[in-house]
Coordinates of C-alpha atoms and ligand atoms in Angstrom, one line a residue:
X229 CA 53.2 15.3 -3.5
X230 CA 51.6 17.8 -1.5
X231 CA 51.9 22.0 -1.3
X232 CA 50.6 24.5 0.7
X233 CA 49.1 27.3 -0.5
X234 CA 48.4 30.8 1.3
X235 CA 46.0 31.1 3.3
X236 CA 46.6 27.4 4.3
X237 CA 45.0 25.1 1.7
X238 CA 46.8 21.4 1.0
X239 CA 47.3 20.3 -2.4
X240 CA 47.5 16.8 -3.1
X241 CA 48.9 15.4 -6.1
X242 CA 47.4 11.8 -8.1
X243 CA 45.2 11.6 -5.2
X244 CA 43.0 8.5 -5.0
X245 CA 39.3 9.1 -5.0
X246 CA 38.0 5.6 -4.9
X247 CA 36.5 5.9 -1.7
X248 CA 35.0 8.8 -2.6
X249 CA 32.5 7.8 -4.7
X250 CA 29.9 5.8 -4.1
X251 CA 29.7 4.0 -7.5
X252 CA 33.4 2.8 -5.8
X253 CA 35.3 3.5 -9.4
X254 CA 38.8 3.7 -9.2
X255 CA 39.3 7.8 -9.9
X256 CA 42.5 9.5 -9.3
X257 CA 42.4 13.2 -9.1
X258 CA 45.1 15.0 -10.8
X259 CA 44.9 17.4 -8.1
X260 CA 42.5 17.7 -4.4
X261 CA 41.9 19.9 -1.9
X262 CA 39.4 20.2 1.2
X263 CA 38.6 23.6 2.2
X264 CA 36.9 24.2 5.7
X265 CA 36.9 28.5 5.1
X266 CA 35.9 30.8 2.4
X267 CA 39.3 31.9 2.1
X268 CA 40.9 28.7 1.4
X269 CA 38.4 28.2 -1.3
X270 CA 38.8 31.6 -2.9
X271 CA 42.3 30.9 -2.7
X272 CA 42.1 27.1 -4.4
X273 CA 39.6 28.3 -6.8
X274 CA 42.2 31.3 -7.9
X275 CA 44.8 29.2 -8.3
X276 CA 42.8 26.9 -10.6
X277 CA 41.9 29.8 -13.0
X278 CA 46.0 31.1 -13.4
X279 CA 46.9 27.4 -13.9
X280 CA 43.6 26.7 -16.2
X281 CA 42.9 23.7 -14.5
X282 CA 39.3 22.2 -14.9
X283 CA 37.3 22.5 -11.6
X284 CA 34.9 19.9 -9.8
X285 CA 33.2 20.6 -6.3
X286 CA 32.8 17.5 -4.8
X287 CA 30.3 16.2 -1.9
X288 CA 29.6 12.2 -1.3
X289 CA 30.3 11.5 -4.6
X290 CA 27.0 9.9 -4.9
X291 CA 25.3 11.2 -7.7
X292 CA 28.6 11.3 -9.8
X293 CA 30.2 8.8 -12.5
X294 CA 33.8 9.4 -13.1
X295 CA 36.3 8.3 -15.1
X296 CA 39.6 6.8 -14.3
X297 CA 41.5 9.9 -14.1
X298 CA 40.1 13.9 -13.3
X299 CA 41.6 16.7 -14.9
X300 CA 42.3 19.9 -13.2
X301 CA 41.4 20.8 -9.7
X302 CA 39.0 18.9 -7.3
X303 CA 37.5 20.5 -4.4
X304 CA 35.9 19.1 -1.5
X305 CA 34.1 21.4 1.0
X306 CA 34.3 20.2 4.9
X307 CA 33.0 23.2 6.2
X308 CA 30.6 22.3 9.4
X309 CA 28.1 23.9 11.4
X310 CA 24.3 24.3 11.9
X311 CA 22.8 27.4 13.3
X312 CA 19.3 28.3 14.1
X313 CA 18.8 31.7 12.6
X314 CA 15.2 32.7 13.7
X315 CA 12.1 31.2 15.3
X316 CA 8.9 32.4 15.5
X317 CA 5.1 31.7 14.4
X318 CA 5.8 28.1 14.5
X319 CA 8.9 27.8 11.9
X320 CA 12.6 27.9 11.8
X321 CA 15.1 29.3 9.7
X322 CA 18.1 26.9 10.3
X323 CA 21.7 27.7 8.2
X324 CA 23.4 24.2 7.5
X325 CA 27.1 24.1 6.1
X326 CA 27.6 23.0 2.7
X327 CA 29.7 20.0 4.3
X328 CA 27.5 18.8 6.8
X329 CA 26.5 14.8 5.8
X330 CA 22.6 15.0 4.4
X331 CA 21.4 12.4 6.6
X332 CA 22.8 13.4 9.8
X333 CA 21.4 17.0 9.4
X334 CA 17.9 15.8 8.5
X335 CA 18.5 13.6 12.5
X336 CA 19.6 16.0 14.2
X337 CA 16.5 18.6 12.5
X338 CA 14.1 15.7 14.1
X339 CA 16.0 15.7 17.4
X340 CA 15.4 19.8 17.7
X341 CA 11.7 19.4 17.0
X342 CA 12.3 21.0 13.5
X343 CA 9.5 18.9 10.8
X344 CA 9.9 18.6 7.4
X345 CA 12.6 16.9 6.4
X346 CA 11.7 13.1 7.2
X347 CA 10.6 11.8 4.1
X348 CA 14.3 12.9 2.7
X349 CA 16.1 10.8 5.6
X350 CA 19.1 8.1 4.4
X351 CA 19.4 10.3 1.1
X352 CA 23.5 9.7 0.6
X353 CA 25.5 12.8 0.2
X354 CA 26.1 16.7 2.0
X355 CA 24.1 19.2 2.0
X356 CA 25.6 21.3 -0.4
X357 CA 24.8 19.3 -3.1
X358 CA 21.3 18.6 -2.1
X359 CA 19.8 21.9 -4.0
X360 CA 21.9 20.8 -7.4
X361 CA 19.3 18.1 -8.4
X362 CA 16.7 19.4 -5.6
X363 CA 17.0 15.7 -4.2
X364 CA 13.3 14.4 -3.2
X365 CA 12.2 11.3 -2.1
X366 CA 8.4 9.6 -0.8
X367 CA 6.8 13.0 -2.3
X368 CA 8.8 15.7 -0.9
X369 CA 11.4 17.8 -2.7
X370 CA 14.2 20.1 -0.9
X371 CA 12.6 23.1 -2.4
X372 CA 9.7 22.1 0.3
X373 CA 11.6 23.7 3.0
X374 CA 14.2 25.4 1.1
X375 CA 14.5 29.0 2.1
X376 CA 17.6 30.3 0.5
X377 CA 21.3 29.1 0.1
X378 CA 24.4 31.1 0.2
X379 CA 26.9 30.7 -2.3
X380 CA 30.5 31.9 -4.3
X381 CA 29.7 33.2 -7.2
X382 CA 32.8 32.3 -9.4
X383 CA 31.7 34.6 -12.3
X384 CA 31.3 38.0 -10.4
X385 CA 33.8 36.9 -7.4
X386 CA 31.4 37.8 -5.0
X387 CA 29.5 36.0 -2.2
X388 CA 25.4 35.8 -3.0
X389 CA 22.4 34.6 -1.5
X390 CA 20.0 32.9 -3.3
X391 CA 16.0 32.6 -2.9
X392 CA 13.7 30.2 -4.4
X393 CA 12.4 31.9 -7.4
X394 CA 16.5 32.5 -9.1
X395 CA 17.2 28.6 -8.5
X396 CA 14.7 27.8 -11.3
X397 CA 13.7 23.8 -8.6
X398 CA 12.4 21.7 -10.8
X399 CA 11.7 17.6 -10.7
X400 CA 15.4 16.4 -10.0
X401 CA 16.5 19.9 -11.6
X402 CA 17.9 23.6 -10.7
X403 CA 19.9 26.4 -12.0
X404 CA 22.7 24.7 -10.3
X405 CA 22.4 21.7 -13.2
X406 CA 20.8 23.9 -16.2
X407 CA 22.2 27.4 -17.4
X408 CA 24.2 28.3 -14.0
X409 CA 26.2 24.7 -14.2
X410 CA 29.8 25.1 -12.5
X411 CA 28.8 29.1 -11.5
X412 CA 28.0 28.9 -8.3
X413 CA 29.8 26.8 -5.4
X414 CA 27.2 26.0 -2.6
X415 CA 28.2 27.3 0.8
X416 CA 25.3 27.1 3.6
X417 CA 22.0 25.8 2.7
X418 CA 18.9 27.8 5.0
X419 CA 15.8 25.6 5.9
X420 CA 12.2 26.6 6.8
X421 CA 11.4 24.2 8.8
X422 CA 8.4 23.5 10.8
X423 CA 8.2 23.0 14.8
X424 CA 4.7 21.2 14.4
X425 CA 4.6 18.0 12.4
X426 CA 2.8 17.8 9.3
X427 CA 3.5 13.9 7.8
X428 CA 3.2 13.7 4.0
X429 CA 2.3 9.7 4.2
X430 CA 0.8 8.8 1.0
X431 CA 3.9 7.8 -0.9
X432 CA 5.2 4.5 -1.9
X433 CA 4.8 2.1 0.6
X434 CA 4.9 4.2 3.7
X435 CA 1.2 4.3 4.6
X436 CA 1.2 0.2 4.3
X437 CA 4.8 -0.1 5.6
X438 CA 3.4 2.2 9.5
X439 CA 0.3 -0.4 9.2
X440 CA 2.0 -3.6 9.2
X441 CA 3.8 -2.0 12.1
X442 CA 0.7 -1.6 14.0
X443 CA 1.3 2.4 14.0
X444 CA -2.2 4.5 13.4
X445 CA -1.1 7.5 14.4
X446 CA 2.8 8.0 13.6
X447 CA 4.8 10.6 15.0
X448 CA 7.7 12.2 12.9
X449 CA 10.3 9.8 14.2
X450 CA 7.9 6.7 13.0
X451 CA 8.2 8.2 9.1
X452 CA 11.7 9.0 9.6
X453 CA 12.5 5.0 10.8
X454 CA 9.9 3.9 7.9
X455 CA 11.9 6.0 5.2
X456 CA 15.1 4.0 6.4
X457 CA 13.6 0.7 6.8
X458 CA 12.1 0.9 3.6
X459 CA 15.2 2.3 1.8
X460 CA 17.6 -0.5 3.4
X461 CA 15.2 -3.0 2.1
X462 CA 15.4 -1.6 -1.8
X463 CA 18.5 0.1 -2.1
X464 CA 22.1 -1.5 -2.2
X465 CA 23.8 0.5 0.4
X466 CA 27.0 1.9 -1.3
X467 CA 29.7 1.0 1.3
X468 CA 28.5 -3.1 0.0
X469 CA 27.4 -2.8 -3.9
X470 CA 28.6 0.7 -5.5
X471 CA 26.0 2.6 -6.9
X472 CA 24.4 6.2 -7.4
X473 CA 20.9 5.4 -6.4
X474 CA 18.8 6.4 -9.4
X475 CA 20.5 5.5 -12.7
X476 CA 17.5 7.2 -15.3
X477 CA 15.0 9.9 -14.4
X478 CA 11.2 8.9 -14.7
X479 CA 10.5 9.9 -18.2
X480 CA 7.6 12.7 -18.9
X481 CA 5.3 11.4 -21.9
X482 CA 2.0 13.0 -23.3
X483 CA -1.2 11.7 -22.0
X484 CA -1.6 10.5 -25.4
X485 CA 1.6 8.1 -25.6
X486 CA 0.5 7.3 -22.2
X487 CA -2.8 6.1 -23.2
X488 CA -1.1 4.2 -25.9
X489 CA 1.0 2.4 -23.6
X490 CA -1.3 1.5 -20.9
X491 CA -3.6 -0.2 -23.9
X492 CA -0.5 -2.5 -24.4
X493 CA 0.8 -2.5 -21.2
X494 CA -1.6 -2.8 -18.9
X495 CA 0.0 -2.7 -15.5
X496 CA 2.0 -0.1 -16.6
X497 CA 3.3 2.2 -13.8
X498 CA 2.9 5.9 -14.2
X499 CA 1.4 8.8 -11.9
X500 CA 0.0 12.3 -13.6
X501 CA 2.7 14.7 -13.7
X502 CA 0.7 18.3 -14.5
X503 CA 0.1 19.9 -17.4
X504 CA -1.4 16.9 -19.8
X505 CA 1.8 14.7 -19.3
X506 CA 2.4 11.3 -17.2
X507 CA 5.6 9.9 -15.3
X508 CA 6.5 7.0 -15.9
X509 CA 8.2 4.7 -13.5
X510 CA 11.8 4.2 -15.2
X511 CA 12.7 1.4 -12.9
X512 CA 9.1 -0.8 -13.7
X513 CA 10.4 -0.4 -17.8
X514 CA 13.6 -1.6 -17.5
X515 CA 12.0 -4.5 -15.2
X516 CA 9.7 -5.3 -18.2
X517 CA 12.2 -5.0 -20.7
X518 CA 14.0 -8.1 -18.7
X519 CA 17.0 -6.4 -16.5
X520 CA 16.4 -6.9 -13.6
X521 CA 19.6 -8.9 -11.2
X522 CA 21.5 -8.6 -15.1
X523 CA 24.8 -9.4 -14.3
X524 CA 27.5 -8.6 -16.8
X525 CA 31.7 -9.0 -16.2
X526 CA 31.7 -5.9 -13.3
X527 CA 28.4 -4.1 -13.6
X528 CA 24.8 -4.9 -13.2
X529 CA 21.4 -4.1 -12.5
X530 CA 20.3 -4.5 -8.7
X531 CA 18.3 -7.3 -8.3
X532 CA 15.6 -5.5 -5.6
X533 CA 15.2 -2.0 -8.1
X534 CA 16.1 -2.3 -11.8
X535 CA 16.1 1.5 -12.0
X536 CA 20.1 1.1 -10.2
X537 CA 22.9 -0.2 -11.6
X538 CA 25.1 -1.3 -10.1
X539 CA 29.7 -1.9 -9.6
X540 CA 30.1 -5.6 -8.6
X541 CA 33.9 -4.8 -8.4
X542 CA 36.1 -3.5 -10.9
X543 CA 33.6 -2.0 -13.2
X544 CA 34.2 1.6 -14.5
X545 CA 32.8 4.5 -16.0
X546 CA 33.2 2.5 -19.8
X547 CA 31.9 -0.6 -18.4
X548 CA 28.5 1.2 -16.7
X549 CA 27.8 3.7 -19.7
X550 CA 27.7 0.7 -22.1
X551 CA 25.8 -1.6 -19.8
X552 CA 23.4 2.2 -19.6
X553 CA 22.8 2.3 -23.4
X554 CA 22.0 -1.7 -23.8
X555 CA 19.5 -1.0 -21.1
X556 CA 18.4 3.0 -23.4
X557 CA 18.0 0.6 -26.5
X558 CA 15.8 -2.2 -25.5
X559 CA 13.6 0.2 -23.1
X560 CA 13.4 2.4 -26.4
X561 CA 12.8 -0.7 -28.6
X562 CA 9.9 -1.7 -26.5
X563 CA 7.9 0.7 -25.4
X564 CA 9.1 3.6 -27.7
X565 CA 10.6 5.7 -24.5
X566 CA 13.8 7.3 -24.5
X567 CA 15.9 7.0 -20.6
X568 CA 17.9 10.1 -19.6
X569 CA 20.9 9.0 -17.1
X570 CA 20.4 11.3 -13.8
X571 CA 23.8 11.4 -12.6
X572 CA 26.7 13.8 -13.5
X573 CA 29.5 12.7 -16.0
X574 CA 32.6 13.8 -15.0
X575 CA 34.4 15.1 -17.2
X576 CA 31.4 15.4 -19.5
X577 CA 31.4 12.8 -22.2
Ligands
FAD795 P1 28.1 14.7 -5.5 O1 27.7 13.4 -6.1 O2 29.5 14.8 -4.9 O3 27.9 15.9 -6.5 C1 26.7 16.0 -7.3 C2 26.8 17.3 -8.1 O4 26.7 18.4 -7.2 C3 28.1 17.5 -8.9 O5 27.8 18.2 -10.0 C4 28.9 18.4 -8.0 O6 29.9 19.1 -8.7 C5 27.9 19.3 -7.3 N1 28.2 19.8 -6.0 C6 28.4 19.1 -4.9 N2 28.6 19.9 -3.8 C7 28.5 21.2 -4.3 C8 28.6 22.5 -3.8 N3 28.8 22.7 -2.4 N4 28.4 23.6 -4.6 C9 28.2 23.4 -5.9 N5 28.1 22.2 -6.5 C10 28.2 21.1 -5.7 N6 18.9 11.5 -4.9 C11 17.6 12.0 -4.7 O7 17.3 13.1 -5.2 N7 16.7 11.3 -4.0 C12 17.0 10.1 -3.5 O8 16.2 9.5 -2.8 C13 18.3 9.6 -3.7 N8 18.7 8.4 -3.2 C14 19.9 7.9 -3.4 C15 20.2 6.6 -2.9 C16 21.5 6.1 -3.1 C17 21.8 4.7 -2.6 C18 22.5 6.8 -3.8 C19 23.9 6.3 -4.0 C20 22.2 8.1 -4.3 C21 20.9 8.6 -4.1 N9 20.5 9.9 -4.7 C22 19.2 10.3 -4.4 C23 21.5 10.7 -5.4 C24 22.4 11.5 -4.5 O9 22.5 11.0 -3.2 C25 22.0 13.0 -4.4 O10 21.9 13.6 -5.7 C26 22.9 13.8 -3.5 O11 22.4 15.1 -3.3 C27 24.3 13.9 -4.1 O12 25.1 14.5 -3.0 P2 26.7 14.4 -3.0 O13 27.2 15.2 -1.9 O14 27.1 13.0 -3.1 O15 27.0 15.1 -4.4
NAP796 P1 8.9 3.3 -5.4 O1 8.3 3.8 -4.1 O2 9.1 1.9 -5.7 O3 8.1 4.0 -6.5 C1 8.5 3.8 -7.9 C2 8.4 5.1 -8.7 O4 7.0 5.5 -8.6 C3 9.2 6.2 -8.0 O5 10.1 6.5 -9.0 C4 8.2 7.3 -7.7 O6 8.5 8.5 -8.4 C5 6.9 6.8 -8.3 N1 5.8 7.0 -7.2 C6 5.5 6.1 -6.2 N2 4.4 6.6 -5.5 C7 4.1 7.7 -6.1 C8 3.0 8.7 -5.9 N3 2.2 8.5 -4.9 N4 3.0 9.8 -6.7 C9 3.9 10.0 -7.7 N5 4.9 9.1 -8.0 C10 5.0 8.0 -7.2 O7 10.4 4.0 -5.6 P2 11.8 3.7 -4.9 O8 12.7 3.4 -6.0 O9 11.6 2.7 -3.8 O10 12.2 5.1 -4.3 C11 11.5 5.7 -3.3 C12 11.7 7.2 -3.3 O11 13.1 7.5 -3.2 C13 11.2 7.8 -4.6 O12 10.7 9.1 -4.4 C14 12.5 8.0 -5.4 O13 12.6 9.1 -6.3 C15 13.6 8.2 -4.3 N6 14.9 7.7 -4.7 C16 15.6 8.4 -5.5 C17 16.9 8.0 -5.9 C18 17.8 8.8 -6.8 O14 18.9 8.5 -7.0 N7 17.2 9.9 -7.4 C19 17.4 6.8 -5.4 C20 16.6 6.0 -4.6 C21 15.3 6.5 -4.2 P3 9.6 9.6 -7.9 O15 10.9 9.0 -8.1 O16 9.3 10.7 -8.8 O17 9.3 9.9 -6.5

């Protein structure tokens, strides 16, 4: 069933959001809409509060795991457009719509001459969502070339603009996932962006990945390609194998249960993380703790990068969570380290 609301937004009734995820989960919302304009979503967000409906924005659905059935309201923005706000001294401030695809945007940035966003290329997702968890990848981090964001404010039913210092970026973290959770709905994202390259290339295997290739003095479109190769060689690409990249985040230890751990596991893989703590690489602990390629009824941990798991077909939200916590107990069992799971539950557990 569908209805129209004024000004025009279409409601759809029990509709399926199975290809809108990326974990590919069968997920029927109770009720969607797409809004293009502020009004519409003003006007969808309204009617959620008189009918008390739960609300969830949704982008790519990538960094999402839903259960069979959503509550409430689901809104997906598909508002477009990129605009170059200023240039001068060598930078650009460049306003991106919430609804604008992640990767495209960070292509078309390199086709302008605008630097700074190569590392981030073949992240899955729109832009709106990319301040929420202040996506990074290969040693950069959104808040890099973040300048500000302009939002709905749902509590004070205004529009805002928000700068760096009130989104609180942390490592995989913001305002938008701590205290401010479901406040503000993400409109346009503003870059500063550079029109002269500067290559961050000592990250993973970028450096050794440009070598092999025979390329000593890349150019910004060289990273950009080596990002993609590299990620197509370690990453299940969701349209094949559902998944939401990251399953854990990298835990934080003291350097003293670091030292600890590296006297009993020597090639233990961790890299400082300031202030007297270590990160530890998640996906090397659930390796050693004998995960990696698991295959259970539906779900399973990717061969390639034990830090994913992964929908072989028919798995769901149950099937994955309990599949998460074997993985929690035995990584906790061996090396005394507890795994947080990065991705949204929806509706929270
Ligand atoms: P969704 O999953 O739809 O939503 C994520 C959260 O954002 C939800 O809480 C949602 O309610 C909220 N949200 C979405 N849009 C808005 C909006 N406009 N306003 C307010 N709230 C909103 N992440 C990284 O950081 N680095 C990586 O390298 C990376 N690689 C990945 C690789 C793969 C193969 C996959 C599947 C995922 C990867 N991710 C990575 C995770 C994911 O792609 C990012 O977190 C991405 O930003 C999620 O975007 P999305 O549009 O799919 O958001
Ligand atoms: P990788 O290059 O195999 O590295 C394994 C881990 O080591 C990563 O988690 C990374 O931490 C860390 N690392 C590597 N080099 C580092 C350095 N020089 N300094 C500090 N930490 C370093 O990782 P990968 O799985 O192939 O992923 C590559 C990049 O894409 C990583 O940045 C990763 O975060 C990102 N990614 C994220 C997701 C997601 O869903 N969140 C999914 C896929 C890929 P960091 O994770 O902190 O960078």
């Amino acid at each position: 069933m569908t209805v129209n609301m004024k000004p025009e937004v279409l409601l759809q009734s029990d509709a399926s959001l199975t290809g809108s995820n990326t974990l590919g989960f069968s997920v029927v919302a109770e009720h969607l809409c797409q809004v293009e304009q502020l009004p519409q979503l003003q006007a969808a967000l309204a009617l959620a509060k008189r009918s008390a409906w739960p609300v969830l924005l949704l982008g790519g659905g990538s960094n999402l795991i839903l259960s069979e059935r959503l509550p409430g309201l689901v809104i997906q923005l598909n508002n477009r457009g990129i605009s170059c706000l200023e240039q001068h001294a060598g930078q650009v401030i460049v306003d991106v719509a919430a609804g604008e695809n992640w990767h495209d945007w960070v292509a078309y940035s390199l086709s302008q001459g605008w630097f700074g966003l190569e590392n981030m290329a073949l992240i899955p997702g729109t832009v709106g969502a990319a301040p929420i968890q202040n996506i990074g990848a290969y040693g950069v981090e959104l808040k890099d070339c973040f300048h500000s964001l302009t939002a709905w404010d749902r509590q004070q039913q205004r529009q805002v603009t928000l700068y760096p210092h009130e989104c609180d970026f942390g490592y995989r973290h913001s305002i938008f996932k701590g205290v401010a959770a479901g406040r503000y709905v993400i409109w346009t994202v503003r870059f500063r962006l550079s029109t002269t390259p500067d290559l961050k290339l000592n990250y993973g295997g970028i450096a050794q990945y440009l070598s092999d290739q025979g390329i000593d003095q890349p150019q910004p479109l060289d990273l950009f390609n080596a990002v993609c190769d590299i990620r197509r060689s370690k990453l299940p690409d969701p349209a094949q194998l559902g998944n939401v990249g990251s399953f854990f985040e990298n835990p934080r230890v003291t350097l003293a249960q670091y030292e600890a751990l590296k006297r009993n596991f020597p090639t233990l893989v961790a890299f400082p993380a300031g202030e007297g703590r270590m990160k530890l690489a998640a996906g090397w602990l659930i390796d050693q703790a004998g995960w990696k390629g698991y295959c259970a009824a539906n779900v399973g941990v990717y061969e390639k990068q034990a830090l994913v798991l992964v929908n072989h077909g028919g798995g769901d939200r149950r099937s994955l969570l309990a599949l998460a916590a074997e993985v929690q107990q035995s990584v906790r069992e061996k090396f005394g380290v507890m795994l947080s799971i990065e991705p949204r539950q929806y509706p929270a557990a």
